[in-house]
Structures are given as structure tokens and as C-alpha cells.
XYZ file of C-alpha atoms in Angstrom:
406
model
C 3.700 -1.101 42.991
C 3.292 0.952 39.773
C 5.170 -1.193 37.918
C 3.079 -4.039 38.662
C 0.248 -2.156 37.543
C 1.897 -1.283 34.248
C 2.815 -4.617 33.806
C -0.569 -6.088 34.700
C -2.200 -3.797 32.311
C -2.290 -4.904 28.570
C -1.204 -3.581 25.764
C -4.324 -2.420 23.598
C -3.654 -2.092 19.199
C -6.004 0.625 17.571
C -6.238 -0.772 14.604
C -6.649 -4.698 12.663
C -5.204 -4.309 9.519
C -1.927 -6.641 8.283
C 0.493 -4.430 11.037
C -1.913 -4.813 13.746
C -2.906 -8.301 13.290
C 0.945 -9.635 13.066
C 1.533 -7.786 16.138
C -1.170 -9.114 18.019
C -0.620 -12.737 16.832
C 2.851 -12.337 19.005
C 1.819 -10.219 22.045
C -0.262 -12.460 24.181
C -3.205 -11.110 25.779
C -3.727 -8.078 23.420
C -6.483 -6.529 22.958
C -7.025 -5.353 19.075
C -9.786 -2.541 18.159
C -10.479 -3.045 14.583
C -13.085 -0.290 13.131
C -14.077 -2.725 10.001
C -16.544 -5.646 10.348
C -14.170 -8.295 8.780
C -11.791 -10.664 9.862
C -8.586 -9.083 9.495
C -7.060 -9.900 6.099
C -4.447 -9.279 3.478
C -5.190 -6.258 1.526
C -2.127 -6.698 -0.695
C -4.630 -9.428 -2.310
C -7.861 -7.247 -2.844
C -7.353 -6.984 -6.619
C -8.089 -10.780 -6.339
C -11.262 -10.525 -4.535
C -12.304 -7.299 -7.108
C -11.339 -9.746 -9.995
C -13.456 -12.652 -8.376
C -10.334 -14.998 -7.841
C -10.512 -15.398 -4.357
C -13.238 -14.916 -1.876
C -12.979 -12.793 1.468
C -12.468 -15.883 3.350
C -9.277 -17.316 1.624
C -7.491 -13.577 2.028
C -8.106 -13.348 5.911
C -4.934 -13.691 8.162
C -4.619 -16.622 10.561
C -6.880 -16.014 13.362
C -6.621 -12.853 15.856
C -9.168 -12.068 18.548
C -10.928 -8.833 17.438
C -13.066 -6.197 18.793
C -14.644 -5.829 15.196
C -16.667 -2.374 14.075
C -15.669 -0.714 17.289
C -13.732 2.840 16.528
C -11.252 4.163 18.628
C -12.767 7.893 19.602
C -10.308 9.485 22.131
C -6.800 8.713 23.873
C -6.583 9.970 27.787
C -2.438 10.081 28.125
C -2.551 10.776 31.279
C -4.780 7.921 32.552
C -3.416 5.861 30.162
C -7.171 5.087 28.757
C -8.859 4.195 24.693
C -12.071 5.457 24.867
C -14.319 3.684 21.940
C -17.568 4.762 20.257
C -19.464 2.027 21.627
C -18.815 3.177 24.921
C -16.041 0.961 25.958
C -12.844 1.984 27.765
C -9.911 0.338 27.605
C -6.638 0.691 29.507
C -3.553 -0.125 28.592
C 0.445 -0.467 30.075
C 1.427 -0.021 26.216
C -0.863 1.354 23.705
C -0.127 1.066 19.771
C -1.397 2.854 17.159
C -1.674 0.671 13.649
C -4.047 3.007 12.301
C -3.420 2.842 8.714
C -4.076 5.167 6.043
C -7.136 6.678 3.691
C -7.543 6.502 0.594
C -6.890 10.296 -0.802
C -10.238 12.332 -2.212
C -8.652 14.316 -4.900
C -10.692 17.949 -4.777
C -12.702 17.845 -8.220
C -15.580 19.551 -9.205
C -18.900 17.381 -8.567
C -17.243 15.589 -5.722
C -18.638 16.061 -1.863
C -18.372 15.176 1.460
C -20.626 12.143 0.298
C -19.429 10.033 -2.814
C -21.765 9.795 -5.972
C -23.270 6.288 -6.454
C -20.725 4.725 -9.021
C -17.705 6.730 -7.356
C -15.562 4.152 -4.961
C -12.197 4.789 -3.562
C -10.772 1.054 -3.892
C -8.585 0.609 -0.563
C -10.405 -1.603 2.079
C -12.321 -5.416 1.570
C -15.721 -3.214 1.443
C -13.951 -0.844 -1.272
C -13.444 -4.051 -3.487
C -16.685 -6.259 -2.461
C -18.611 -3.095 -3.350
C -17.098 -2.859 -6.597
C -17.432 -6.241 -6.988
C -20.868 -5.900 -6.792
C -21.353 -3.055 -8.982
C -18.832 -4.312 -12.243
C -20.571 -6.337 -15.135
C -19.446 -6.853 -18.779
C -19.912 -3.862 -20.144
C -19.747 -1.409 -17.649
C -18.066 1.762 -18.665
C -15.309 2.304 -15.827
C -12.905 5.204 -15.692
C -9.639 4.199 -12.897
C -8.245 7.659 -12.158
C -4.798 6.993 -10.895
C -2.042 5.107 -12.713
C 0.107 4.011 -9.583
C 0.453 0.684 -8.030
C -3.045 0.857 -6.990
C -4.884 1.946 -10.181
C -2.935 -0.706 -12.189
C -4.404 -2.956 -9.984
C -8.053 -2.287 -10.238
C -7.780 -1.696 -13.855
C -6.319 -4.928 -14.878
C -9.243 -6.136 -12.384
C -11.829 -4.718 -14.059
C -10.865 -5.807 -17.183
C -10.898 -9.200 -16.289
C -14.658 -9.050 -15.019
C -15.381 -7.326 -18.280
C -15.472 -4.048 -17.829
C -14.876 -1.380 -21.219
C -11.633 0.277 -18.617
C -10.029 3.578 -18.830
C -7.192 4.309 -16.610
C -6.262 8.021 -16.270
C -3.207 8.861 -15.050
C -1.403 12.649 -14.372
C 2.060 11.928 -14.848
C 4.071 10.862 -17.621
C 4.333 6.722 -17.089
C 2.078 4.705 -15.553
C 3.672 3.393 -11.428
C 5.949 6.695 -11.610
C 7.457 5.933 -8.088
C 8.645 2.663 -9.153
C 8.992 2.264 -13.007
C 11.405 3.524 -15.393
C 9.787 4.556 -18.586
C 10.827 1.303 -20.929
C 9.058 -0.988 -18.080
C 6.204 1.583 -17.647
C 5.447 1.546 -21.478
C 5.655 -2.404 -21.497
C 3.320 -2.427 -18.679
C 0.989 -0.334 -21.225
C 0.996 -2.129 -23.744
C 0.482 -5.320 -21.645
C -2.836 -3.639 -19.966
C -4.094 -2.317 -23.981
C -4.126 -5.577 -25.234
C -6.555 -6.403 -22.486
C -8.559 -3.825 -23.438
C -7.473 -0.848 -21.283
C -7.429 2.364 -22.506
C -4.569 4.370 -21.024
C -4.367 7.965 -20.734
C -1.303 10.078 -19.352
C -0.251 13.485 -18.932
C -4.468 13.254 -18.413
C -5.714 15.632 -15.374
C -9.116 14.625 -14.426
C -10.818 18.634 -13.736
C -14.176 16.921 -11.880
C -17.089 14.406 -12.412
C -20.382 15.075 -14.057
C -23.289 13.409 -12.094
C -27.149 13.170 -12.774
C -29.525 13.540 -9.962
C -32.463 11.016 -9.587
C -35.012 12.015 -6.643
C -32.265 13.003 -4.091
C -29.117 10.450 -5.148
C -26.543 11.211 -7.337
C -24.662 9.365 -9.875
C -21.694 9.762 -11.848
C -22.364 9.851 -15.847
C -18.446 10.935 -16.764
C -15.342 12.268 -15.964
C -14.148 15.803 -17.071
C -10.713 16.422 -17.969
C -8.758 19.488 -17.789
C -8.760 20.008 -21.667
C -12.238 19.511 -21.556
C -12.760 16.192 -22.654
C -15.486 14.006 -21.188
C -15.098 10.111 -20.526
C -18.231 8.330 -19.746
C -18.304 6.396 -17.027
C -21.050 4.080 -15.290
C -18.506 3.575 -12.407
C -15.317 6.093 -11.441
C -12.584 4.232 -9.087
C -10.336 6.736 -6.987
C -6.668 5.135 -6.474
C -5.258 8.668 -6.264
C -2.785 7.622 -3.083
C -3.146 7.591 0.669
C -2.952 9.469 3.320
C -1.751 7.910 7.292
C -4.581 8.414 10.021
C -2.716 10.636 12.459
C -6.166 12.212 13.918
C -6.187 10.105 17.189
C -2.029 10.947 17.577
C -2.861 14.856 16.699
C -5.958 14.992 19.116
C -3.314 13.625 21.961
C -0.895 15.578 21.432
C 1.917 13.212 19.870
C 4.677 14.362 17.490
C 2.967 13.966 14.015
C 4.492 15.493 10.752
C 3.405 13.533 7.412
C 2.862 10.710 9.945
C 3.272 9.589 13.554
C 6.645 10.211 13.937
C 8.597 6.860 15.606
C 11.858 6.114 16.924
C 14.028 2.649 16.165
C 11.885 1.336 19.311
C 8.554 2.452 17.143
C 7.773 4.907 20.009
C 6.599 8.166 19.776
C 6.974 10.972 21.625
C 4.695 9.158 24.290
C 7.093 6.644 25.985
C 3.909 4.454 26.562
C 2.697 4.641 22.944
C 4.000 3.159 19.662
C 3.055 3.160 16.295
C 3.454 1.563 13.216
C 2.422 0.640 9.568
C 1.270 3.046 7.025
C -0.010 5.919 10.264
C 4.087 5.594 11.514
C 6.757 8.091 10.162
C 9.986 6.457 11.189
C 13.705 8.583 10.205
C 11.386 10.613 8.092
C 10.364 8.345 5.975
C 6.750 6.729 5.465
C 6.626 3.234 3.908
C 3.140 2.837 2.722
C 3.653 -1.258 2.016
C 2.886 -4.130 3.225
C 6.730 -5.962 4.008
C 7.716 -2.479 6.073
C 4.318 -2.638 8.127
C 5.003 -6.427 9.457
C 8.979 -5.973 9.948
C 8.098 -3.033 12.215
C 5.418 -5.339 13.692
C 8.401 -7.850 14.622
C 10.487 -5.409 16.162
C 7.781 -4.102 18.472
C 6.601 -7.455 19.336
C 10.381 -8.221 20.261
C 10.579 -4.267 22.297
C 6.855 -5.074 24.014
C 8.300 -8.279 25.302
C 11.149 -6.716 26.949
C 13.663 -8.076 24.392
C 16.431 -5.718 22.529
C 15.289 -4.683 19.201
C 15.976 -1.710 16.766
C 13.700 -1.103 13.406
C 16.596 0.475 11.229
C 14.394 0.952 7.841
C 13.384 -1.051 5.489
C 14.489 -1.316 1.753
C 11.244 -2.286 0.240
C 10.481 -4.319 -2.651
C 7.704 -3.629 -4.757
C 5.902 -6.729 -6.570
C 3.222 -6.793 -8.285
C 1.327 -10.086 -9.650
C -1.669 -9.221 -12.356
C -3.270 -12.149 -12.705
C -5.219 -13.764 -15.483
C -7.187 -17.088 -15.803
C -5.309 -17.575 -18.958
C -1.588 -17.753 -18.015
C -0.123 -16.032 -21.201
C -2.126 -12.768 -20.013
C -0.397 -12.642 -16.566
C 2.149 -10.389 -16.060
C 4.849 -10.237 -12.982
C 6.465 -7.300 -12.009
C 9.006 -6.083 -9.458
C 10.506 -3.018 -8.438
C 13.200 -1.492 -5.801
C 15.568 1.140 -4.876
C 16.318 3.712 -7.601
C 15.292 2.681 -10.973
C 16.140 5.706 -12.951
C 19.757 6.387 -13.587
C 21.985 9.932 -12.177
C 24.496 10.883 -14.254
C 27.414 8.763 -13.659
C 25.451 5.659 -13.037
C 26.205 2.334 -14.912
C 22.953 0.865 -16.298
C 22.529 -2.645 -17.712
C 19.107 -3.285 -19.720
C 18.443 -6.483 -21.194
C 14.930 -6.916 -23.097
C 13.772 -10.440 -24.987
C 10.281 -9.503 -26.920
C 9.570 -12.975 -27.502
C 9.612 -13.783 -23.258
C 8.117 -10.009 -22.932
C 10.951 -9.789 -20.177
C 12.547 -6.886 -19.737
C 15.209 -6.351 -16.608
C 17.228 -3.150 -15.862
C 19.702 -2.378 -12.852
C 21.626 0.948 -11.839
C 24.789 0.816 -10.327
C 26.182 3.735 -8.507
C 29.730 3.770 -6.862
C 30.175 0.029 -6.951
C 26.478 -0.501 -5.057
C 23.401 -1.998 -6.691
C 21.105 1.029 -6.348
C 18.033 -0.401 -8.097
C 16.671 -1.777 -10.716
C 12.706 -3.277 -12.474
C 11.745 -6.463 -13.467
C 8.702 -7.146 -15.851
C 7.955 -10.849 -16.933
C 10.496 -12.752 -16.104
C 11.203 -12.631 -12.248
C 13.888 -15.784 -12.575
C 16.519 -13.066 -11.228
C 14.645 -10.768 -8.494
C 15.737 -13.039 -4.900
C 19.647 -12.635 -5.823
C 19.094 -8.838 -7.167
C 17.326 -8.212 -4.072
C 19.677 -9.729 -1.414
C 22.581 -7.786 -3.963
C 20.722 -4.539 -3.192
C 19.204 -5.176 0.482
C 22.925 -5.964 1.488
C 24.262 -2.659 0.247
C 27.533 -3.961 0.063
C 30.450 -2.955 -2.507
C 30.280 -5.475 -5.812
C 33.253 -7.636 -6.405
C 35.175 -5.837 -8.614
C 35.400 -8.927 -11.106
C 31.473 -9.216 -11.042
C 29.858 -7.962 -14.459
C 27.021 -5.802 -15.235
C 25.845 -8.413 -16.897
C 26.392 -10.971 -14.361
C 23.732 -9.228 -12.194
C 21.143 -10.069 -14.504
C 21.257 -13.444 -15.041
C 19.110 -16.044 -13.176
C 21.372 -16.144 -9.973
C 21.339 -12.617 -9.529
C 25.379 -12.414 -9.403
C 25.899 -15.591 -6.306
């Protein structure tokens, strides 16, 4: 009898973003609890919406019934019951947890609990709407953050007019994915639309001005004390997975939930998975992991065999441009900078602005970047995704060219 109960109760996702929503398109009869008031869509294209290519509409994912701007409050194990801040319960046979992540508040001076006017983090539809909004030619805009995300906005921004700054800590702009040739072409690409680039640059806090009882931001303050002015601050400083439902229930969480190849936790009615899911240590943080994992679960939920083994994630980035001779492709994996004993193959042609690198270690593709000219990436990327030995006769060379060595 208790297994007819399980079965006849549903399975309930906390959570609408792009994991959640390609779950629940292939779990019938799920019940999704999304905490923001949109549609659910596909964030990977918010630079587009920020940059005014695309409105909110044409990013949403195909349709998937919603319980919009309801927030999942409080997870009863043992009765197997969501409670919701609208006052809702919800049971469920399976429960998964596609909570996503936050955008990370760095700690500098000036900054509070409550956000400046002119100071946006830049990670949901609202993020770039409100930015949208708030951007006009002109507009003095410092990006603090020089990864994937803060390339992003500030090639955005640009576009809509904005005089740009980009500040970022380390030494090359997209450290976790660029070598420092493609990082520096990636500069020079974002000058000559008018960003100003700044590394090695820690930000120390914001200055603000008060105006009857609301604050806004004025300028940033860097460590050497250096001030840039600033009408409007973006934070892409990284993310951080929403584990405080998991910690509050008493799951395993480390950096995230942590998941086995079934994308269960330590709850044997509970899985998890996206950006909030630690799975063999490793959080993905990207869009391709998030809706692979979302396949294998849909397969496990339905009763079907299925392992998630990891994911060896491709990073791509698109920067747009109305005028096509200002757009820029780009596209990263595996280990782009060389160990010692590592073959490495660069070819660069200044007059294409391609450039195209790989690193070979003991016979395996390990990784290489991309910029420009993408002609190669699908054969490099089945090469590396494959992991298998290279054909002895097969060149260094050979793995560059348009076919990607097949």
C-alpha cells in the first residue's frame, strides 16, 4: 500500500530555471515552484535582452506549467512535504531541488544588506531588464568582474552606449577558461569598442551619495586608491549554489548539494541538480551540465537505468554586434594552459583575428581556445569529449584544421 502512495504522489521541482524546466518538460504531472515572476527562460541569452537584441519573450523555454513567484520556505523529510511562502503545501513521492545559484556580493566598503540605486548584480531576467532600463548613451558604467559573466555585460553595455569600464582582479580577463594570447585578443577586441579594461585592479568599496534616505553609487574605489566614476556599478563577481533549503533539512551539502550518479542526495527521496548540485566533487556552474543531469533524472524518475558520469563542458561564448565585423565567437574547454611536458599547437591569422590553440598531454587532447574562427570547435570537441588516445600518425597540426582531425 505504501508504494502506491509513493507512486501516486508527484514529484514536486523547487526551482524553474533551464535545469528545472527541462526536467519538468519530461516528467509528466510535475509540479514546478519557480520563485521569479517570468516564464522560465534561457539565461545563457540575457546579454541579448541587456543589449536590446531580443525581448523576454523570444528567450523563454517552450512552455512548462509553473507555480510562478511562489518560494519554497521549508522541507518536512519525514512527511515528505514543500511548505511555500504563500501558504501552500505540497507533497511529493520524489522531490528535486534545481535551486540554482546567487550571484556573489563581494564585501566592499559602502556596500549593505540593501544595494545602492545604480549597483545591480546581473544574473536573473530582472538583473538584465533592470539594467536595461537604467543604461543610456552616456552612462558612466564600471563591470567589476572580468569572467564569463562580466565580459558579457560589458560588451552589452557598450553596445547600448554606455562609456564601460570592466575591472577585473586577476591577470587576464575569463581566467578559468582563457590562456593569456586569447585573453589579450579578447581585450583588444572589447577596447576597440570602447571598453576600458583594467586588471590586476582590486575594487576596495563604492562611494555613494545620499539623497533624502536613498543611496546611490557616484564611483568605485580601488585598492591603490584610485576612484572610477560610475553612474551604474554591475557585480559579475561569480556565484554561489542555493544549498539553504538542503542545509535547513539536513542533506549532505559541502560547496553544493552533494549528488550521486542517480542525482540523489543523501535523502533517497530527494535529488538535485544544476548549479545548487555537487556531483564527484565537482560543481558545473553551466548551462549544457545543468540539462544533461536533467536527462538522466528524467530517465532515473521514470524508473529507467541511468548514470550522470560528469560532464566535460564546453564553454562558448557569442558577443554579438549589429554590425557583423564587431562580433566576436569564442570557445573554450578542458585545460587550456600547458604542464610541462605538454605538446601545444598555436596557430594565429591577424587578418581573420582567429586565433586557435590545443594542449596535448600523453597522446589525449586535453584542451584547447578558440577566438574568431570556430570552423574547427565540433571535431576538437568530440576529439576531447571522447578522451581517447590520438592516432599516432595524426598531426598537431591536423587537429586544427577545419575537420578537427576526422
Amino acid at each position: 500500500m505504501r508504494k502506491k502512495t509513493e507512486r501516486a504522489l508527484p514529484v514536486v521541482v523547487i526551482g524553474a530555471g533551464m535545469a528545472g524546466a527541462r526536467l519538468a518538460a519530461r516528467v509528466p504531472g510535475a509540479t514546478v515552484v519557480g520563485e521569479e515572476r517570468h516564464a522560465p527562460y534561457n539565461r545563457v541569452l540575457l546579454a541579448d535582452v541587456l543589449a536590446g537584441r531580443y525581448a523576454p519573450d523570444v528567450i523563454a523555454l517552450p512552455a512548462t506549467e509553473v507555480r510562478r513567484g511562489v518560494r519554497a520556505v521549508r522541507i518536512d523529510r519525514a512527511d515528505r512535504l514543500v511548505h511555500c511562502d504563500d501558504g501552500s503545501v505540497l507533497h511529493y513521492g520524489r522531490l528535486v531541488l534545481a535551486t540554482g545559484s546567487n550571484p556573489v556580493l563581494p564585501p566592499l566598503r559602502g556596500l549593505g544588506d540593501t544595494l545602492p540605486d545604480g549597483v545591480h548584480p546581473f544574473r536573473t531576467l530582472d538583473d538584465a531588464l533592470a539594467l536595461r532600463a537604467a543604461v543610456r548613451p552616456g552612462v558612466r558604467a564600471v563591470v567589476i568582474g572580468g569572467g564569463l559573466l562580466g565580459v558579457s555585460a560589458a560588451r552589452a553595455l557598450a553596445e547600448c552606449g554606455a562609456q564601460v569600464v570592466l575591472a577585473q582582479q586577476g591577470e587576464h580577463l575569463m581566467e578559468r577558461q582563457l590562456d593569456p594570447e586569447a585573453a589579450a585578443l579578447l581585450r583588444v577586441h572589447l577596447e576597440a569598442l570602447g571598453v576600458e579594461v583594467h586588471t590586476e585592479c582590486r575594487v576596495r568599496g563604492l562611494r555613494c551619495t545620499t539623497a533624502t534616505t536613498t543611496e546611490s553609487v557616484r564611483a568605485v574605489e580601488l585598492a591603490d586608491g584610485y576612484e572610477l566614476a560610475a553612474d551604474l556599478t554591475v557585480l559579475a563577481c561569480g556565484v554561489r549554489p542555493r544549498t539553504g533549503l538542503a542545509l535547513a533539512a539536513g542533506l549532505d551539502v559541502r560547496k553544493g548539494i552533494v549528488v550521486d550518479d542517480e542525482l540523489r542526495t543523501s535523502d533517497p527521496y530527494i535529488h538535485a541538480l544544476g548549479d545548487c548540485a555537487e556531483h564527484r566533487s565537482t560543481l558545473y556552474g553551466l548551462a549544457g551540465p545543468a540539462l544533461e543531469q536533467a536527462d538522466v533524472l528524467a530517465e532515473v524518475l521514470a524508473g529507467r537505468p541511468a548514470r550522470y558520469e560528469g560532464t566535460r563542458a564546453l564553454t562558448r561564448l557569442t558577443l554579438r554586434s549589429p554590425d557583423p565585423l564587431h562580433a566576436l565567437d569564442l570557445a573554450a574547454f578542458g585545460e587550456a594552459r600547458p604542464l610541462p611536458g605538454d605538446d601545444v599547437v598555436r596557430l594565429a591569422d591577424a587578418t581573420r583575428g582567429a586565433y586557435r590553440t590545443v594542449v596535448v598531454r600523453e597522446g589525449r587532447l586535453a584542451g584547447g581556445v578558440l577566438l574568431g574562427d570556430l570552423g574547427a570547435v565540433s571535431g576538437l570537441a568530440r576529439t576531447w569529449q571522447d578522451d581517447e588516445p590520438l592516432p599516432p600518425a595524426m598531426s598537431l597540426l591536423h587537429l586544427l584544421i577545419d575537420d578537427g582531425g576526422h
